[in-house]
Short mmCIF file of C-alpha atoms in Angstrom, two decimals:
data_model
loop_
_atom_site.label_atom_id
_atom_site.label_comp_id
_atom_site.label_asym_id
_atom_site.label_seq_id
_atom_site.Cartn_x
_atom_site.Cartn_y
_atom_site.Cartn_z
CA UNK A 16 48.43 -50.31 -65.73
CA UNK A 17 51.77 -50.40 -63.20
CA UNK A 18 54.51 -48.12 -63.71
CA UNK A 19 57.79 -50.17 -64.94
CA UNK A 20 58.64 -53.42 -65.89
CA UNK A 21 61.88 -55.11 -66.36
CA UNK A 22 62.96 -57.53 -68.48
CA UNK A 23 66.41 -59.44 -68.04
CA UNK A 24 67.00 -60.56 -71.65
CA UNK A 25 69.53 -64.04 -71.92
CA UNK A 26 70.99 -66.48 -74.37
CA UNK A 27 69.63 -69.67 -72.71
CA UNK A 28 70.26 -73.38 -73.65
CA UNK A 29 68.23 -76.52 -74.62
CA UNK A 30 71.37 -78.56 -73.49
CA UNK A 31 73.15 -76.66 -70.41
CA UNK A 32 70.42 -76.59 -67.30
CA UNK A 33 72.81 -73.74 -65.63
CA UNK A 34 72.82 -71.41 -69.09
CA UNK A 35 69.84 -69.57 -67.43
CA UNK A 36 70.35 -70.31 -63.87
CA UNK A 37 71.81 -66.63 -63.32
CA UNK A 38 69.48 -64.87 -65.11
CA UNK A 39 66.88 -66.31 -63.06
CA UNK A 40 68.46 -66.05 -59.71
CA UNK A 41 69.16 -62.75 -60.10
CA UNK A 42 65.76 -61.74 -61.48
CA UNK A 43 64.67 -63.27 -58.03
CA UNK A 44 67.32 -61.12 -56.55
CA UNK A 45 66.11 -58.08 -58.09
CA UNK A 46 62.29 -59.11 -57.53
CA UNK A 47 62.72 -59.23 -54.05
CA UNK A 48 64.29 -55.26 -53.74
CA UNK A 49 60.49 -54.34 -54.99
CA UNK A 50 61.64 -51.59 -57.29
CA UNK A 51 59.69 -53.17 -60.14
CA UNK A 52 56.03 -54.09 -60.54
CA UNK A 53 57.34 -57.09 -62.48
CA UNK A 54 60.37 -58.61 -62.97
CA UNK A 55 60.62 -60.96 -65.91
CA UNK A 56 63.54 -62.82 -67.85
CA UNK A 57 63.45 -63.85 -71.55
CA UNK A 58 65.60 -65.96 -73.50
CA UNK A 59 66.61 -67.09 -76.92
CA UNK A 60 66.78 -70.62 -76.18
CA UNK A 61 64.17 -71.05 -73.39
CA UNK A 62 60.83 -69.90 -72.49
CA UNK A 63 59.37 -67.52 -72.73
CA UNK A 64 60.97 -66.01 -75.76
CA UNK A 65 61.70 -62.46 -76.76
CA UNK A 66 58.63 -62.29 -78.50
CA UNK A 67 56.73 -63.69 -76.42
CA UNK A 68 57.70 -62.00 -73.13
CA UNK A 69 55.75 -58.73 -73.97
CA UNK A 70 52.35 -60.58 -73.27
CA UNK A 71 53.11 -60.87 -69.40
CA UNK A 72 54.33 -57.06 -68.83
CA UNK A 73 50.86 -54.68 -67.92
CA UNK A 74 53.22 -51.77 -67.57
CA UNK A 75 53.95 -48.14 -68.76
CA UNK A 76 57.50 -48.60 -69.51
CA UNK A 77 59.40 -52.39 -69.83
CA UNK A 78 63.42 -52.06 -69.05
CA UNK A 79 65.10 -54.33 -71.34
CA UNK A 80 68.53 -55.24 -70.07
CA UNK A 81 70.82 -58.12 -71.92
CA UNK A 82 72.70 -59.87 -69.80
CA UNK A 83 75.50 -60.51 -72.26
CA UNK A 84 78.74 -59.55 -72.20
CA UNK A 85 79.10 -57.78 -74.76
CA UNK A 86 77.36 -55.92 -77.80
CA UNK A 87 77.36 -58.18 -81.01
CA UNK A 88 74.98 -60.46 -83.05
CA UNK A 89 72.45 -61.06 -80.22
CA UNK A 90 72.44 -57.96 -78.56
CA UNK A 91 72.63 -55.94 -81.94
CA UNK A 92 70.27 -58.06 -84.30
CA UNK A 93 68.33 -60.78 -82.47
CA UNK A 94 66.88 -58.80 -79.68
CA UNK A 95 65.44 -55.90 -81.45
CA UNK A 96 64.09 -57.88 -83.83
CA UNK A 97 62.47 -60.29 -81.71
CA UNK A 98 61.36 -57.72 -79.29
CA UNK A 99 59.99 -55.90 -82.10
CA UNK A 100 57.75 -58.71 -82.95
CA UNK A 101 56.89 -58.82 -79.63
CA UNK A 102 56.02 -54.85 -79.70
CA UNK A 103 54.17 -55.27 -82.83
CA UNK A 104 51.97 -58.17 -81.54
CA UNK A 105 50.85 -56.20 -78.70
CA UNK A 106 50.08 -52.87 -80.53
CA UNK A 107 47.30 -51.12 -79.46
CA UNK A 108 46.49 -53.17 -76.60
CA UNK A 109 45.87 -51.03 -73.34
CA UNK A 110 48.72 -53.44 -71.83
CA UNK A 111 51.63 -52.57 -74.54
CA UNK A 112 54.79 -51.02 -72.69
CA UNK A 113 56.78 -48.39 -73.78
CA UNK A 114 59.93 -50.02 -74.49
CA UNK A 115 63.60 -49.14 -73.42
CA UNK A 116 66.78 -50.92 -73.79
CA UNK A 117 70.09 -50.96 -72.08
CA UNK A 118 73.60 -51.92 -73.42
CA UNK A 119 74.57 -55.12 -72.10
CA UNK A 120 75.23 -55.42 -68.39
CA UNK A 121 78.94 -56.76 -69.34
CA UNK A 122 80.26 -53.64 -70.73
CA UNK A 123 78.99 -51.79 -67.59
CA UNK A 124 81.85 -49.87 -65.85
CA UNK A 125 80.18 -51.28 -62.57
CA UNK A 126 81.19 -55.13 -63.83
CA UNK A 127 84.98 -54.40 -63.63
CA UNK A 128 84.46 -54.14 -59.36
CA UNK A 129 82.61 -57.51 -59.93
CA UNK A 130 85.84 -58.93 -61.71
CA UNK A 131 88.00 -57.24 -59.43
CA UNK A 132 85.60 -58.56 -56.26
CA UNK A 133 85.64 -62.20 -57.79
CA UNK A 134 89.36 -62.65 -57.94
CA UNK A 135 89.91 -60.76 -54.72
CA UNK A 136 87.56 -63.73 -53.18
CA UNK A 137 89.16 -66.50 -54.43
CA UNK A 138 92.76 -65.41 -53.85
CA UNK A 139 91.69 -65.98 -49.78
CA UNK A 140 95.08 -64.63 -48.31
CA UNK A 141 97.19 -63.94 -51.02
CA UNK A 142 98.12 -60.32 -51.74
CA UNK A 143 96.71 -58.19 -54.19
CA UNK A 144 99.86 -56.58 -54.88
CA UNK A 145 101.53 -60.04 -55.14
CA UNK A 146 98.80 -61.89 -57.32
CA UNK A 147 98.28 -61.32 -61.24
CA UNK A 148 94.56 -61.13 -62.70
CA UNK A 149 93.99 -62.82 -65.77
CA UNK A 150 90.36 -61.92 -67.58
CA UNK A 151 89.33 -64.70 -69.89
CA UNK A 152 87.23 -63.68 -72.99
CA UNK A 153 85.65 -65.96 -75.68
CA UNK A 154 87.08 -63.98 -78.58
CA UNK A 155 86.22 -64.32 -82.29
CA UNK A 156 87.32 -62.69 -85.48
CA UNK A 157 83.68 -61.92 -86.29
CA UNK A 158 82.65 -60.00 -83.23
CA UNK A 159 86.01 -57.59 -82.22
CA UNK A 160 83.68 -56.50 -79.68
CA UNK A 161 83.74 -59.50 -77.90
CA UNK A 162 87.47 -58.97 -77.57
CA UNK A 163 86.85 -55.29 -76.78
CA UNK A 164 84.81 -55.49 -73.92
CA UNK A 165 87.81 -57.66 -72.01
CA UNK A 166 90.55 -55.34 -72.96
CA UNK A 167 88.07 -52.38 -71.37
CA UNK A 168 87.89 -54.26 -68.50
CA UNK A 169 91.57 -55.22 -68.20
CA UNK A 170 92.85 -51.02 -68.63
CA UNK A 171 90.06 -50.38 -65.92
CA UNK A 172 91.53 -53.00 -63.42
CA UNK A 173 95.30 -51.80 -63.77
CA UNK A 174 94.03 -48.27 -63.13
CA UNK A 175 91.81 -48.92 -60.21
CA UNK A 176 93.12 -51.93 -58.69
CA UNK A 177 96.77 -53.10 -56.94
CA UNK A 178 97.41 -56.71 -58.79
CA UNK A 179 100.68 -56.98 -59.66
CA UNK A 180 99.83 -57.68 -63.33
CA UNK A 181 96.45 -57.50 -65.28
CA UNK A 182 96.06 -58.75 -68.70
CA UNK A 183 93.61 -60.24 -70.97
CA UNK A 184 93.44 -63.99 -72.72
CA UNK A 185 91.02 -65.52 -75.30
CA UNK A 186 89.94 -69.18 -76.28
CA UNK A 187 89.77 -68.22 -79.83
CA UNK A 188 92.63 -65.79 -80.22
CA UNK A 189 95.99 -64.71 -79.12
CA UNK A 190 97.21 -64.24 -76.54
CA UNK A 191 95.52 -67.83 -75.59
CA UNK A 192 94.44 -69.18 -72.59
CA UNK A 193 96.83 -72.08 -72.63
CA UNK A 194 99.53 -69.56 -72.72
CA UNK A 195 98.95 -68.08 -69.57
CA UNK A 196 102.59 -68.86 -67.49
CA UNK A 197 104.42 -67.12 -70.47
CA UNK A 198 101.78 -63.98 -70.25
CA UNK A 199 102.05 -63.35 -66.42
CA UNK A 200 105.25 -64.03 -63.93
CA UNK A 201 103.39 -63.89 -61.02
CA UNK A 202 103.58 -67.01 -58.73
CA UNK A 203 100.06 -66.83 -57.81
CA UNK A 204 97.52 -65.75 -60.83
CA UNK A 205 93.64 -65.62 -60.27
CA UNK A 206 91.67 -66.44 -63.39
CA UNK A 207 88.32 -64.72 -63.86
CA UNK A 208 86.33 -65.84 -66.97
CA UNK A 209 84.20 -63.11 -68.15
CA UNK A 210 81.21 -65.40 -69.39
CA UNK A 211 77.84 -64.78 -67.95
CA UNK A 212 77.33 -68.41 -67.14
CA UNK A 213 78.96 -71.71 -66.69
CA UNK A 214 79.08 -74.44 -69.03
CA UNK A 215 81.10 -76.29 -71.35
CA UNK A 216 83.68 -73.51 -72.06
CA UNK A 217 84.10 -72.37 -68.34
CA UNK A 218 83.66 -75.84 -66.77
CA UNK A 219 85.64 -78.17 -69.41
CA UNK A 220 87.76 -76.34 -71.95
CA UNK A 221 89.31 -73.04 -69.61
CA UNK A 222 90.44 -75.56 -67.16
CA UNK A 223 92.37 -78.19 -69.42
CA UNK A 224 93.78 -75.13 -71.38
CA UNK A 225 95.16 -73.88 -68.03
CA UNK A 226 96.81 -77.41 -67.22
CA UNK A 227 95.06 -77.53 -63.90
CA UNK A 228 92.63 -80.70 -64.74
CA UNK A 229 93.38 -83.48 -67.14
CA UNK A 230 89.73 -84.57 -66.84
CA UNK A 231 87.37 -81.62 -66.38
CA UNK A 232 84.75 -83.93 -65.35
CA UNK A 233 86.34 -85.22 -62.55
CA UNK A 234 86.57 -81.48 -61.24
CA UNK A 235 89.62 -79.16 -60.56
CA UNK A 236 91.92 -78.01 -57.39
CA UNK A 237 91.20 -74.28 -56.53
CA UNK A 238 94.21 -73.69 -56.26
CA UNK A 239 95.65 -75.39 -59.35
CA UNK A 240 99.28 -75.70 -59.42
CA UNK A 241 100.89 -75.79 -62.92
CA UNK A 242 104.72 -75.52 -63.43
CA UNK A 243 105.00 -74.44 -59.47
CA UNK A 244 102.84 -71.56 -59.72
CA UNK A 245 99.36 -71.07 -58.69
CA UNK A 246 96.67 -70.65 -60.64
CA UNK A 247 93.02 -69.77 -58.78
CA UNK A 248 90.62 -70.13 -61.33
CA UNK A 249 86.83 -68.74 -60.68
CA UNK A 250 83.74 -69.87 -62.31
CA UNK A 251 82.05 -67.33 -64.77
CA UNK A 252 81.87 -63.76 -63.51
CA UNK A 253 78.19 -63.72 -64.75
CA UNK A 254 77.22 -65.59 -61.64
CA UNK A 255 78.51 -63.66 -59.15
CA UNK A 256 76.20 -61.85 -56.41
CA UNK A 257 76.99 -58.28 -56.88
CA UNK A 258 75.63 -58.58 -60.81
CA UNK A 259 72.00 -57.95 -59.90
CA UNK A 260 73.46 -54.29 -58.45
CA UNK A 261 74.90 -54.14 -62.22
CA UNK A 262 71.46 -55.16 -63.45
CA UNK A 263 70.06 -52.20 -61.27
CA UNK A 264 72.28 -49.73 -62.73
CA UNK A 265 71.72 -50.49 -66.04
CA UNK A 266 68.04 -49.87 -65.51
CA UNK A 267 68.46 -46.95 -63.54
CA UNK A 268 70.93 -45.48 -66.28
CA UNK A 269 67.92 -45.36 -68.54
CA UNK A 270 65.62 -43.97 -66.54
CA UNK A 271 63.80 -46.43 -64.26
CA UNK A 272 62.64 -45.24 -60.56
CA UNK A 273 65.21 -47.71 -58.16
CA UNK A 274 63.94 -46.16 -55.07
CA UNK A 275 60.20 -47.42 -55.67
CA UNK A 276 59.00 -49.96 -53.22
CA UNK A 277 56.38 -52.37 -54.82
CA UNK A 278 54.21 -54.97 -52.03
CA UNK A 279 54.41 -57.62 -54.88
CA UNK A 280 55.74 -58.92 -58.18
CA UNK A 281 52.96 -59.80 -60.68
CA UNK A 282 53.73 -63.25 -61.96
CA UNK A 283 51.00 -62.87 -64.79
CA UNK A 284 49.49 -59.94 -66.44
CA UNK A 285 46.43 -58.94 -64.22
CA UNK A 286 43.63 -59.19 -66.70
CA UNK A 287 44.76 -62.36 -68.51
CA UNK A 288 45.14 -63.99 -64.52
CA UNK A 289 41.54 -62.78 -63.69
CA UNK A 290 40.47 -64.50 -66.90
CA UNK A 291 42.23 -67.74 -66.17
CA UNK A 292 41.12 -67.99 -62.29
CA UNK A 293 37.52 -67.25 -63.74
CA UNK A 294 38.00 -70.41 -65.90
CA UNK A 295 39.22 -72.63 -63.12
CA UNK A 296 36.01 -71.50 -61.16
CA UNK A 297 33.87 -72.53 -64.02
CA UNK A 298 35.09 -76.03 -64.10
CA UNK A 299 32.58 -78.81 -63.73
CA UNK A 300 32.54 -80.03 -59.98
CA UNK A 301 34.41 -83.20 -59.60
CA UNK A 302 32.76 -84.31 -56.26
CA UNK A 303 33.90 -81.89 -53.78
CA UNK A 304 36.23 -79.22 -55.81
CA UNK A 305 36.10 -78.34 -59.97
CA UNK A 306 39.49 -79.20 -61.44
CA UNK A 307 40.66 -78.15 -64.94
CA UNK A 308 44.01 -79.78 -66.76
CA UNK A 309 46.16 -77.02 -68.13
CA UNK A 310 49.12 -79.04 -70.75
CA UNK A 311 50.56 -81.67 -67.77
CA UNK A 312 49.41 -79.87 -64.67
CA UNK A 313 45.94 -80.11 -62.98
CA UNK A 314 44.45 -77.86 -61.09
CA UNK A 315 41.67 -77.91 -58.32
CA UNK A 316 39.33 -75.37 -56.84
CA UNK A 317 38.07 -75.84 -53.47
CA UNK A 318 37.02 -73.58 -50.24
CA UNK A 319 38.78 -70.45 -52.36
CA UNK A 320 42.26 -72.57 -51.86
CA UNK A 321 43.95 -73.90 -55.09
CA UNK A 322 45.90 -77.07 -55.36
CA UNK A 323 48.39 -77.72 -58.11
CA UNK A 324 49.95 -81.35 -59.09
CA UNK A 325 50.52 -83.30 -62.49
CA UNK A 326 47.41 -84.61 -64.01
CA UNK A 327 48.90 -88.17 -64.00
CA UNK A 328 48.33 -87.69 -59.95
CA UNK A 329 44.79 -86.96 -60.69
CA UNK A 330 43.60 -89.83 -58.33
CA UNK A 331 46.49 -90.01 -55.92
CA UNK A 332 45.85 -89.42 -52.48
CA UNK A 333 48.04 -86.58 -51.18
CA UNK A 334 49.29 -88.52 -48.82
CA UNK A 335 51.21 -90.21 -51.52
CA UNK A 336 52.44 -87.14 -53.35
CA UNK A 337 54.95 -85.05 -52.29
CA UNK A 338 54.75 -81.63 -51.22
CA UNK A 339 56.77 -78.91 -53.08
CA UNK A 340 57.60 -75.91 -51.60
CA UNK A 341 56.46 -72.86 -53.75
CA UNK A 342 59.30 -71.16 -53.34
CA UNK A 343 61.67 -73.78 -55.11
CA UNK A 344 59.15 -75.43 -57.47
CA UNK A 345 60.87 -73.12 -60.36
CA UNK A 346 63.75 -74.80 -60.08
CA UNK A 347 61.97 -78.45 -59.26
CA UNK A 348 60.04 -77.93 -63.18
CA UNK A 349 63.09 -77.23 -64.88
CA UNK A 350 64.42 -81.29 -64.76
CA UNK A 351 62.37 -84.57 -64.95
CA UNK A 352 62.16 -87.26 -62.52
CA UNK A 353 65.65 -88.58 -63.72
CA UNK A 354 66.99 -85.31 -62.96
CA UNK A 355 68.04 -84.12 -66.45
CA UNK A 356 67.19 -80.86 -67.76
CA UNK A 357 63.70 -80.45 -69.72
CA UNK A 358 64.56 -78.63 -73.16
CA UNK A 359 61.51 -77.20 -73.71
CA UNK A 360 58.86 -75.88 -71.45
CA UNK A 361 55.98 -77.81 -72.86
CA UNK A 362 57.93 -81.51 -73.02
CA UNK A 363 55.89 -84.28 -71.51
CA UNK A 364 58.38 -84.59 -68.74
CA UNK A 365 57.34 -82.72 -65.88
CA UNK A 366 58.25 -85.30 -62.95
CA UNK A 367 54.87 -87.07 -61.26
CA UNK A 368 54.31 -87.41 -57.76
CA UNK A 369 54.17 -84.61 -56.30
CA UNK A 370 51.55 -81.71 -54.81
CA UNK A 371 51.64 -78.02 -54.06
CA UNK A 372 48.44 -77.84 -52.07
CA UNK A 373 46.38 -74.51 -50.24
CA UNK A 374 47.77 -72.36 -52.93
CA UNK A 375 46.21 -68.86 -52.95
CA UNK A 376 45.88 -67.41 -56.29
CA UNK A 377 49.34 -65.36 -56.27
CA UNK A 378 50.89 -68.34 -55.66
CA UNK A 379 49.22 -70.67 -58.25
CA UNK A 380 49.81 -68.09 -60.83
CA UNK A 381 53.34 -67.71 -60.31
CA UNK A 382 53.81 -71.84 -60.07
CA UNK A 383 51.87 -72.44 -63.27
CA UNK A 384 54.17 -69.78 -64.72
CA UNK A 385 57.03 -71.37 -63.87
CA UNK A 386 56.25 -74.62 -65.37
CA UNK A 387 54.83 -72.41 -68.67
CA UNK A 388 55.95 -68.82 -68.89
CA UNK A 389 53.71 -67.02 -70.94
CA UNK A 390 51.23 -69.56 -71.50
CA UNK A 391 48.24 -67.91 -69.83
CA UNK A 392 48.96 -64.68 -71.32
CA UNK A 393 48.52 -66.43 -75.25
CA UNK A 394 45.57 -68.36 -73.84
CA UNK A 395 44.00 -65.11 -73.23
CA UNK A 396 44.85 -62.92 -76.05
CA UNK A 397 44.29 -65.91 -78.50
CA UNK A 398 47.04 -64.34 -80.81
CA UNK A 399 47.33 -64.93 -84.49
CA UNK A 400 49.53 -68.27 -85.07
CA UNK A 401 53.11 -67.78 -86.91
CA UNK A 402 53.47 -70.10 -89.46
CA UNK A 403 56.76 -72.27 -89.37
CA UNK A 404 58.16 -70.64 -93.10
CA UNK A 405 57.38 -66.82 -91.31
CA UNK A 406 60.00 -68.31 -88.71
CA UNK A 407 62.40 -70.17 -90.67
CA UNK A 408 62.31 -66.74 -92.83
CA UNK A 409 63.98 -64.59 -90.30
CA UNK A 410 66.42 -66.80 -89.15
CA UNK A 411 70.10 -65.86 -89.99
CA UNK A 412 73.55 -67.11 -89.43
CA UNK A 413 73.86 -70.87 -88.64
CA UNK A 414 70.22 -71.85 -88.43
CA UNK A 415 69.45 -70.04 -91.73
CA UNK A 416 69.21 -73.21 -93.57
CA UNK A 417 66.37 -74.54 -91.76
CA UNK A 418 63.74 -72.06 -94.51
CA UNK A 419 64.97 -75.50 -96.50
CA UNK A 420 63.42 -77.91 -94.70
CA UNK A 421 61.11 -79.85 -97.09
CA UNK A 422 56.99 -80.34 -96.12
CA UNK A 423 57.50 -84.30 -95.68
CA UNK A 424 60.76 -83.18 -92.97
CA UNK A 425 58.75 -81.02 -91.18
CA UNK A 426 55.42 -82.96 -90.68
CA UNK A 427 58.05 -85.83 -89.55
CA UNK A 428 59.45 -83.56 -87.17
CA UNK A 429 56.56 -82.20 -85.55
CA UNK A 430 55.46 -85.39 -84.98
CA UNK A 431 58.78 -86.43 -83.37
CA UNK A 432 59.41 -83.47 -81.26
CA UNK A 433 55.53 -81.69 -81.09
CA UNK A 434 54.16 -85.25 -80.59
CA UNK A 435 56.14 -84.98 -77.28
CA UNK A 436 54.82 -81.86 -76.23
CA UNK A 437 51.80 -80.80 -73.52
CA UNK A 438 50.68 -77.93 -75.41
CA UNK A 439 48.26 -77.66 -78.40
CA UNK A 440 49.85 -76.78 -81.60
CA UNK A 441 48.03 -73.52 -83.76
CA UNK A 442 50.44 -73.01 -86.20
CA UNK A 443 51.12 -74.82 -89.56
CA UNK A 444 53.45 -74.74 -92.04
CA UNK A 445 52.44 -71.58 -94.13
CA UNK A 446 49.85 -69.94 -92.38
CA UNK A 447 47.20 -71.69 -94.74
CA UNK A 448 45.40 -73.86 -91.87
CA UNK A 449 46.06 -77.59 -91.42
CA UNK A 450 47.50 -77.04 -87.63
CA UNK A 451 45.30 -79.99 -86.42
CA UNK A 452 47.80 -81.85 -83.71
CA UNK A 453 50.04 -84.45 -84.71
CA UNK A 454 49.03 -88.02 -82.58
CA UNK A 455 52.24 -88.75 -80.62
CA UNK A 456 51.30 -92.07 -80.68
CA UNK A 457 53.66 -92.34 -84.12
CA UNK A 458 55.97 -92.44 -81.79
CA UNK A 459 56.72 -95.53 -79.72
CA UNK A 460 56.72 -95.13 -76.09
CA UNK A 461 54.53 -91.65 -76.34
CA UNK A 462 51.35 -90.70 -74.60
CA UNK A 463 48.72 -88.58 -76.23
CA UNK A 464 46.98 -86.64 -73.98
CA UNK A 465 44.79 -88.75 -71.17
CA UNK A 466 41.59 -87.72 -72.92
CA UNK A 467 42.25 -88.08 -76.57
CA UNK A 468 40.93 -84.43 -76.91
CA UNK A 469 43.24 -81.20 -77.20
CA UNK A 470 45.16 -79.45 -74.78
CA UNK A 471 44.04 -76.00 -73.18
CA UNK A 472 47.63 -74.55 -73.69
CA UNK A 473 48.58 -72.94 -76.65
CA UNK A 474 51.70 -72.87 -78.90
CA UNK A 475 51.56 -70.40 -81.35
CA UNK A 476 54.79 -70.32 -82.93
CA UNK A 477 57.35 -72.59 -83.42
CA UNK A 478 59.25 -72.73 -80.44
CA UNK A 479 63.75 -72.58 -80.65
CA UNK A 480 64.07 -76.50 -80.00
CA UNK A 481 62.17 -77.19 -83.08
CA UNK A 482 63.97 -74.66 -85.02
CA UNK A 483 67.21 -76.38 -83.35
CA UNK A 484 65.95 -79.54 -84.62
CA UNK A 485 65.12 -78.25 -88.06
CA UNK A 486 69.13 -77.22 -88.35
CA UNK A 487 70.13 -80.89 -87.46
CA UNK A 488 68.36 -82.05 -90.16
CA UNK A 489 69.61 -80.06 -92.67
CA UNK A 490 72.92 -80.03 -91.59
CA UNK A 491 73.97 -83.30 -93.45
CA UNK A 492 75.08 -85.07 -90.73
CA UNK A 493 73.05 -88.44 -91.15
CA UNK A 494 70.46 -87.05 -88.99
CA UNK A 495 68.41 -89.83 -89.77
CA UNK A 496 70.61 -92.63 -90.54
CA UNK A 497 72.23 -93.38 -87.17
CA UNK A 498 71.16 -97.36 -86.67
CA UNK A 499 70.37 -96.89 -82.64
CA UNK A 500 67.14 -97.46 -81.85
CA UNK A 501 67.13 -96.39 -77.80
CA UNK A 502 67.83 -93.09 -76.32
CA UNK A 503 71.09 -93.26 -74.04
CA UNK A 504 70.21 -92.45 -70.71
CA UNK A 505 73.64 -89.86 -70.18
CA UNK A 506 72.31 -87.99 -73.14
CA UNK A 507 71.01 -84.79 -72.22
CA UNK A 508 67.59 -84.20 -74.24
CA UNK A 509 68.54 -81.40 -75.81
CA UNK A 510 71.72 -82.34 -77.02
CA UNK A 511 70.70 -82.49 -80.94
CA UNK A 512 74.38 -83.18 -81.62
CA UNK A 513 74.67 -86.72 -80.59
CA UNK A 514 72.67 -89.43 -82.74
CA UNK A 515 71.48 -91.44 -79.40
CA UNK A 516 69.54 -88.21 -78.37
CA UNK A 517 65.66 -89.27 -77.81
CA UNK A 518 64.39 -86.80 -80.53
CA UNK A 519 66.81 -87.84 -83.22
CA UNK A 520 65.84 -91.48 -82.49
CA UNK A 521 62.08 -90.25 -82.62
CA UNK A 522 62.54 -88.65 -86.02
CA UNK A 523 63.92 -91.70 -87.62
CA UNK A 524 61.56 -93.85 -85.93
CA UNK A 525 58.93 -91.42 -87.70
CA UNK A 526 60.66 -91.73 -91.26
CA UNK A 527 60.98 -95.11 -90.65
CA UNK A 528 64.72 -95.56 -90.35
CA UNK A 529 65.89 -98.25 -87.92
CA UNK A 530 68.47 -100.67 -87.05
CA UNK A 531 66.41 -103.50 -88.74
CA UNK A 532 65.65 -101.45 -91.60
CA UNK A 533 69.50 -100.85 -92.69
CA UNK A 534 70.77 -104.11 -92.38
CA UNK A 535 72.11 -105.41 -95.38
CA UNK A 536 69.73 -108.24 -97.27
#
């Protein structure tokens, strides 16, 4: 067992590919600094989950740093609940770590310096003392701590910087973003959104509320001129290159040793990695090599080296495939062949036509873990599956209603969603058995596994995407009554709010709701 691991915990998204990018990027930066034996990321809406990530750790102590702006529902309730389930999963295992939680990154005093540095960077040659600085938060009456984090930074900025004015603006409470010209008198105003990642709020809503664009989809100028005054709008502060330092400060304040120099981060827990590599080496001979399928991947072993490609390219000549770079493969695997974000790790949308040749064991494990995070560890541990009803029962807030999903609705939904997943579903509705994989060929355009059998890659618990789809089914917005029969290519696969979303259409097909079935007699 190693000494210490770092887990950067964030929200993630099924719809917005950029939501997780700061987390993944900052983790890579910290990994390169070499002070942790393992650096992991974990998400609420992506993989690995807060619960599953603990399986990937082989360290005496794991420091969990929430990459969130403030205390609130996720930091105070969701993270402890889900990580506690993960702790229970590995209790008694020799690899079970001691968990140390820190406060969120967004409330650290060092983030004040990040906000100031970001504003100065965008202001170009405008003197600090001639400019105003507006810190934008979401704000919500449901969570007073959200605004408190913004006001704490504003107060510190007033004391520590020379900006002519410093103030707070909010999207959902006063003072409002659209009132910026009434709140500040300076001709140059730097606007820094206190958000972790760029998304709809920072790219669309805030620029339009500021008045620097009428059509956010076409972009906006920096600076933008409104009523003769210049607004220097930055992207989300959580994307800043200084944020990894704040993450490390949080971990260091909690007791992590930041002066260590680890040669190489372990991409997969060592005992699980050994079992996986042994399984590959024991594969039946296939000509001059041995091969195993792993979800939509196929691994070849020959002369002590590994090759990774899509299983649909099993017999393709290497010359016909595009060689991917191991260092950037993680980013490549996040989108499908059309460049659309893949909303869950197992989705059968992994691009084809690529190859990663001549990999050593570490390179192979890193690439496989990038596509299917925590998959190798879950396979090696073979944990008890978690029934849908158990997962539904612990949902709160806007997701509480998924517990009311009927058995028929669940069967149809798993056919629509899980039927397009490369993993082997081991969970069932209520933990009483019957978790046989539902055939994907019940939905037009889907393909079952090539060998007609079951994937070795397990799914032991309903994923967050299925839970989100269940919420849409129970939302009462005619999830299965829209007459569209073809998904629109510009609708993200993870945007379940759109009637032309592929999974809404798949669900309607399973239920027999088609345009022809809705025509008047």
